[in-house]
Coordinates of C-alpha atoms in Angstrom, one line a residue:
M1 CA 0.0 0.2 -0.3
T2 CA 0.8 3.6 -1.0
R3 CA 0.5 5.5 1.7
H4 CA 1.2 9.7 1.4
T5 CA 1.8 12.9 4.0
V6 CA -0.3 14.9 2.3
V7 CA 0.0 18.9 3.9
I8 CA -3.1 20.9 3.5
A9 CA -2.1 24.8 2.8
P10 CA -4.3 26.6 2.1
D11 CA -5.5 30.0 2.4
S12 CA -9.1 32.0 3.0
F13 CA -11.5 31.9 -0.1
K14 CA -12.2 35.6 1.0
G15 CA -16.1 36.2 1.6
T16 CA -17.3 32.4 1.2
A17 CA -14.3 30.5 3.8
T18 CA -12.5 30.4 6.1
A19 CA -8.6 28.7 5.3
I20 CA -9.6 26.8 8.4
E21 CA -12.9 25.5 7.0
V22 CA -11.5 24.9 3.6
T23 CA -8.6 22.9 5.3
D24 CA -11.3 20.6 6.8
A25 CA -13.1 20.4 3.5
L26 CA -10.3 19.4 2.1
A27 CA -9.1 16.7 4.0
E28 CA -12.5 15.9 4.4
G29 CA -12.5 14.9 1.0
W30 CA -9.1 13.5 0.5
A31 CA -10.0 10.9 2.9
S32 CA -13.1 10.2 1.4
V33 CA -10.7 8.6 -1.2
R34 CA -7.2 8.1 0.2
P35 CA -8.6 7.5 3.9
H36 CA -4.3 5.9 4.8
D37 CA -3.0 8.8 4.0
S38 CA -1.8 11.2 6.9
I39 CA -3.0 14.5 6.8
V40 CA -1.1 17.7 8.1
R41 CA -3.8 20.4 8.0
M42 CA -1.7 23.9 7.7
P43 CA -4.5 27.0 7.3
L44 CA -2.1 29.9 6.0
A45 CA -2.6 33.0 5.5
D46 CA -0.9 36.3 3.4
G47 CA -1.6 39.2 6.2
G48 CA -5.4 39.3 5.2
E49 CA -8.3 38.2 7.2
G50 CA -7.5 34.9 8.4
T51 CA -3.7 35.5 9.7
L52 CA -4.9 35.3 13.4
D53 CA -6.2 31.6 12.5
A54 CA -3.7 30.5 11.5
F55 CA -1.2 31.4 13.8
T56 CA -3.5 29.9 16.4
I57 CA -4.0 26.5 14.5
A58 CA -0.3 26.3 13.8
V59 CA 1.8 27.3 16.8
P60 CA 1.4 25.3 20.0
G61 CA 0.7 27.2 23.0
A62 CA -0.6 30.2 20.6
I63 CA -3.5 32.3 22.9
R64 CA -6.1 34.5 21.8
V65 CA -6.4 37.3 23.9
P66 CA -9.4 39.5 23.6
V67 CA -9.9 43.2 23.0
T68 CA -13.2 45.7 22.8
A69 CA -11.7 48.4 20.2
T70 CA -13.6 51.1 18.3
G71 CA -14.7 49.8 15.2
P72 CA -14.4 51.0 11.2
D73 CA -18.0 52.8 12.3
D74 CA -16.9 54.2 15.4
R75 CA -19.4 51.5 17.0
P76 CA -16.8 49.1 19.7
V77 CA -16.2 46.0 18.5
E78 CA -14.4 42.7 19.7
A79 CA -11.7 41.6 18.4
S80 CA -8.7 39.9 19.3
W81 CA -5.1 39.8 19.5
V82 CA -2.8 36.1 19.5
L83 CA 0.0 36.2 22.7
L84 CA 2.9 33.2 20.9
P85 CA 5.0 31.5 23.1
D86 CA 7.9 33.7 22.4
N87 CA 6.0 36.6 23.8
S88 CA 5.6 37.3 20.2
A89 CA 1.6 39.6 19.3
V90 CA 0.2 38.9 15.9
I91 CA -2.9 41.6 15.7
E92 CA -5.2 41.3 12.4
L93 CA -6.1 44.6 11.2
A94 CA -9.3 42.9 9.8
E95 CA -10.7 41.9 13.1
A96 CA -11.3 45.6 14.5
S97 CA -11.0 47.5 11.4
G98 CA -12.5 45.6 8.6
I99 CA -14.0 46.3 5.4
T100 CA -16.9 43.0 6.8
L101 CA -17.4 45.3 9.8
L102 CA -19.4 47.8 8.0
D103 CA -23.0 47.7 6.7
P104 CA -22.7 50.3 5.0
L105 CA -19.3 50.9 3.5
R106 CA -18.2 54.4 4.3
P107 CA -15.2 55.8 2.2
L108 CA -14.2 58.9 3.3
D109 CA -15.3 58.1 6.7
A110 CA -14.0 54.3 8.1
H111 CA -10.8 54.7 10.3
T112 CA -7.7 51.8 11.6
V113 CA -8.7 53.5 15.4
G114 CA -9.9 49.9 16.6
F115 CA -6.6 48.8 14.9
G116 CA -4.2 51.3 16.7
Q117 CA -6.1 50.1 20.1
A118 CA -5.1 46.5 19.3
I119 CA -1.3 47.3 19.1
S120 CA -1.3 49.0 22.1
A121 CA -3.2 46.8 24.1
A122 CA -0.5 44.1 23.0
L123 CA 2.0 46.6 24.0
D124 CA 0.4 47.2 27.6
A125 CA 1.1 43.4 27.7
G126 CA 4.4 43.5 27.3
V127 CA 4.9 41.9 24.1
E128 CA 8.3 41.7 23.2
R129 CA 7.6 41.9 19.1
L130 CA 4.7 42.3 16.6
Y131 CA 3.7 40.7 13.5
L132 CA 0.7 43.4 11.9
A133 CA -1.4 42.3 9.7
I134 CA -2.9 44.7 7.5
G135 CA -5.4 43.2 4.0
G136 CA -9.1 43.8 3.9
S137 CA -8.7 46.7 5.5
S138 CA -12.1 49.0 5.4
S139 CA -10.7 52.5 5.0
T140 CA -8.2 54.5 3.1
D141 CA -6.7 57.4 6.2
G142 CA -3.1 56.4 5.4
G143 CA -2.7 54.4 9.3
V144 CA -3.8 58.2 11.4
G145 CA -6.4 56.6 12.9
A146 CA -4.0 53.6 14.0
L147 CA -1.0 56.0 14.4
T148 CA -3.7 58.5 16.7
A149 CA -4.3 55.6 18.8
L150 CA -1.0 55.1 19.7
G151 CA 0.0 58.6 20.8
G152 CA 0.1 60.6 17.7
R153 CA -1.3 63.8 16.4
F154 CA -3.0 65.3 13.4
L155 CA -4.1 69.0 14.1
D156 CA -5.3 71.1 11.8
G157 CA -4.3 74.9 11.0
N158 CA -6.2 75.3 14.0
G159 CA -4.5 73.4 16.6
A160 CA -7.1 70.9 16.3
P161 CA -7.6 67.1 15.8
I162 CA -8.8 66.3 12.4
A163 CA -11.7 64.3 12.2
N164 CA -11.2 60.4 11.6
G165 CA -11.1 58.5 8.1
G166 CA -9.7 59.8 4.6
R167 CA -12.0 63.1 4.4
G168 CA -9.7 64.6 7.9
L169 CA -6.4 64.5 6.0
A170 CA -7.8 67.5 4.0
A171 CA -8.3 69.5 7.0
L172 CA -4.3 68.2 7.7
A173 CA -1.9 71.1 9.2
S174 CA 0.8 69.7 11.3
V175 CA 1.6 66.1 12.6
D176 CA 3.1 65.7 15.9
L177 CA 4.6 62.1 16.2
S178 CA 7.0 62.8 19.9
G179 CA 4.2 61.0 22.0
L180 CA 3.9 58.3 19.7
R181 CA 4.3 54.3 21.5
A182 CA 7.5 53.0 21.5
L183 CA 8.3 50.1 19.4
P184 CA 9.0 46.6 21.2
P185 CA 12.5 45.3 21.3
G186 CA 12.1 42.8 18.6
G187 CA 10.2 45.6 16.3
A188 CA 6.8 45.8 14.1
H189 CA 6.5 43.4 11.5
I190 CA 4.2 44.3 9.0
L191 CA 2.8 41.3 6.7
S192 CA 1.1 42.0 3.3
D193 CA 0.5 40.9 -0.1
V194 CA -0.1 44.0 -0.9
T195 CA 3.0 46.1 -3.1
S196 CA 1.3 49.0 -4.1
P197 CA 3.0 52.7 -3.4
L198 CA 0.9 55.4 -1.6
L199 CA 0.0 57.8 -3.9
G200 CA -0.9 57.5 -8.0
V201 CA -3.3 55.2 -10.4
T202 CA -1.6 52.2 -8.9
G203 CA -1.5 54.0 -5.0
A204 CA -3.8 53.1 -2.2
S205 CA -7.2 55.5 -3.6
A206 CA -6.9 54.2 -7.1
V207 CA -6.7 51.1 -6.6
F208 CA -8.5 49.9 -3.7
G209 CA -10.6 52.8 -3.3
P210 CA -13.6 51.6 -5.3
Q211 CA -13.7 48.5 -3.7
K212 CA -14.0 50.4 -0.6
G213 CA -17.2 52.0 -2.3
A214 CA -15.1 55.2 -3.0
T215 CA -16.2 56.5 -6.5
A216 CA -14.3 58.6 -9.2
A217 CA -14.8 61.7 -7.1
D218 CA -14.1 60.3 -3.4
V219 CA -10.5 59.4 -5.1
R220 CA -9.3 62.5 -6.2
V221 CA -10.6 63.3 -3.0
L222 CA -8.8 60.2 -0.5
D223 CA -5.8 60.5 -3.0
A224 CA -5.3 64.3 -2.5
G225 CA -5.5 63.8 1.6
L226 CA -2.7 61.0 1.2
A227 CA -0.2 63.0 -0.7
R228 CA -1.0 65.9 2.0
L229 CA 0.1 63.1 5.0
A230 CA 2.9 61.9 2.8
E231 CA 4.1 65.7 3.3
L232 CA 3.9 65.4 6.8
L233 CA 5.6 62.2 7.2
P234 CA 9.5 60.8 7.3
T235 CA 8.8 57.7 4.8
D236 CA 8.8 57.9 1.4
P237 CA 5.3 57.1 -0.4
A238 CA 6.4 54.9 -3.0
T239 CA 8.4 52.7 -0.8
P240 CA 6.5 48.7 -2.1
G241 CA 3.6 48.5 0.2
A242 CA 2.5 51.4 1.4
G243 CA -0.1 51.9 -0.3
A244 CA -1.3 48.4 1.7
A245 CA -4.4 48.9 3.5
G246 CA -5.3 52.2 2.3
G247 CA -2.1 54.1 3.5
T248 CA -1.8 51.9 6.5
G249 CA 1.3 50.0 5.4
F250 CA 3.0 53.8 5.2
G251 CA 1.5 55.0 8.3
L252 CA 3.0 52.4 10.1
L253 CA 6.7 52.9 8.3
A254 CA 6.3 55.8 9.9
W255 CA 6.3 54.9 12.9
G256 CA 9.2 52.3 12.0
A257 CA 7.8 49.0 11.6
T258 CA 9.2 46.8 8.6
I259 CA 6.8 45.3 6.0
A260 CA 7.7 42.1 4.7
A261 CA 5.3 39.2 2.0
G262 CA 2.6 38.2 4.1
A263 CA 2.7 34.3 2.9
D264 CA 6.2 34.4 3.8
A265 CA 6.5 35.9 7.3
V266 CA 3.4 33.4 8.6
G267 CA 5.1 30.7 7.0
E268 CA 8.8 31.3 8.4
V269 CA 7.1 32.0 12.1
V270 CA 4.4 28.8 11.9
H271 CA 7.2 26.9 10.5
A272 CA 6.0 26.0 6.9
A273 CA 8.8 24.9 5.4
D274 CA 9.2 21.8 8.2
A275 CA 5.9 21.1 7.4
V276 CA 6.4 20.7 3.7
A277 CA 9.7 19.0 4.2
S278 CA 8.0 15.8 5.3
A279 CA 5.3 15.7 2.7
S280 CA 5.1 14.0 -0.3
I281 CA 1.7 16.0 -1.4
V282 CA 1.0 19.5 -0.5
I283 CA -2.3 21.3 -1.5
T284 CA -2.5 24.9 -1.1
G285 CA -5.5 27.2 -2.4
E286 CA -7.4 30.8 -2.7
G287 CA -10.6 32.5 -3.7
R288 CA -9.4 33.3 -7.4
F289 CA -6.2 32.1 -9.1
D290 CA -5.3 34.8 -11.4
G291 CA -2.6 36.8 -12.4
Q292 CA -1.8 38.6 -9.2
S293 CA -1.2 34.8 -7.1
E294 CA 2.9 34.9 -8.5
A295 CA 3.5 38.4 -6.4
G296 CA 3.7 36.4 -2.7
K297 CA 0.1 34.7 -2.3
V298 CA -0.2 31.7 -0.1
P299 CA 0.1 29.2 -3.0
T300 CA 2.7 30.3 -4.8
Y301 CA 4.6 30.8 -1.9
V302 CA 3.6 27.0 -1.1
R303 CA 4.4 25.8 -4.3
G304 CA 7.6 26.8 -3.7
L305 CA 7.9 25.1 -0.9
A306 CA 7.0 22.1 -2.6
A307 CA 9.8 22.4 -5.6
S308 CA 12.8 23.3 -2.9
G309 CA 11.7 19.5 -1.6
S310 CA 10.6 16.6 -3.0
A311 CA 6.8 16.9 -2.9
E312 CA 4.3 17.6 -5.6
S313 CA 1.9 20.9 -5.2
M314 CA -1.8 20.6 -5.8
L315 CA -4.2 23.3 -6.2
V316 CA -7.3 24.6 -5.7
A317 CA -9.5 27.9 -6.4
G318 CA -12.8 29.2 -6.6
A319 CA -11.6 30.4 -10.2
I320 CA -8.9 29.5 -11.8
T321 CA -7.6 32.1 -14.7
A322 CA -4.1 31.9 -15.1
E323 CA -2.4 28.7 -15.8
P324 CA -1.2 27.1 -12.8
V325 CA 2.5 26.5 -13.8
G326 CA 4.4 24.1 -11.4
F327 CA 1.1 22.5 -9.8
A328 CA 1.0 18.5 -10.2
A329 CA -2.5 19.1 -10.4
A330 CA -5.0 21.9 -10.1
V331 CA -8.9 22.1 -9.8
S332 CA -11.5 24.9 -9.9
L333 CA -15.0 25.0 -8.2
S334 CA -16.7 27.2 -10.2
D335 CA -15.8 24.5 -12.6
L336 CA -16.9 21.4 -10.7
A337 CA -20.1 23.0 -9.8
G338 CA -20.8 23.7 -13.5
S339 CA -20.8 28.1 -12.1
P340 CA -18.9 30.8 -10.3
A341 CA -22.6 30.7 -8.3
A342 CA -23.1 27.9 -7.9
A343 CA -19.3 27.1 -6.5
M344 CA -20.0 30.8 -4.6
G345 CA -23.3 29.0 -2.6
D346 CA -22.2 26.2 -1.6
T347 CA -18.5 26.2 -0.7
L348 CA -17.3 24.0 1.2
R349 CA -19.4 21.1 -0.6
W350 CA -17.5 21.4 -3.6
V351 CA -14.2 22.2 -1.8
R352 CA -14.1 18.6 -0.4
E353 CA -15.8 17.4 -3.7
A354 CA -12.5 19.0 -5.0
G355 CA -9.9 17.6 -2.6
A356 CA -11.4 14.2 -3.5
T357 CA -10.9 15.3 -7.2
L358 CA -7.2 15.4 -6.3
A359 CA -7.4 12.8 -4.4
S360 CA -8.6 10.2 -7.1
T361 CA -5.6 11.3 -9.7
V362 CA -3.3 9.8 -6.7
D363 CA -2.8 6.0 -7.6
S364 CA -4.9 4.6 -4.7
P365 CA -3.8 2.2 -2.3
R366 CA -3.7 -1.6 -3.5

């Protein structure tokens, strides 16, 4: 009997299933065809939604710490951060300031105050190091909300605090960072899969503003506000990743944080390379595998780990619109279900089916 060690390491299928749910469904589907294989579950993330889940599952001894924060529409939200055994903290922007917390969207007025409050809570606990996952943002405030919660002051011409959100940046006249909390001894490390600069046609407002409800006129207002912020903070707005999370990357860089490719950084902390090194098959996935997937997303990160060893990599995605080069097999849920709508309507059913389909491509146990 041929038995395989199968590592299942997908990202979330954003909007339809968490990385943990996708991992479990793939495992169930695979086991229905190949029950004798050894399955290692390792949900991953690239700095967006699900990053806390990935750390909680993958790092023994990780503890979820609750925190009440001010949400992006000023209502309190119950969020959390993760304390790792090495006294590092993982804070996920989406938990306290994410777009899924809003209905309706607030393209000009959503803010990142809650994210900064969660960071402050971790600093109050005396953590050694910060990992800041900034995907899933609801706002385009340049990280001003977060920096305000950390002690920064952003003032108008009369010396009064500006309003929260991207709209408030239009009145920005001066910045005082002297009261900012100090970085922890091990620093702050931004986890992001976005390489956009802060400003212009490839920047935070133009690329991501419409996803947050911004009209063309709103985009112009937001970009002008971010440009004003860039004049007052000691950071290059052209830095790759400065435009991440509505410019929150830029604000955090001004605080002194460093930025890293999200999937790589998450994988390093959870020792993904060690798990993949012991596997003969690795299954990864995301909601949509497209031209952007080669830019540091979870599937290409996992594929790279597999290629460095002896494991075959396999891909599952809600839709596959780019050639899945380097994968031994690939399954699109949209193809399995007959349409994207059908796949999204019962995602986990089709993820299980995809797991079974991939398992059937491997020689059956005898």
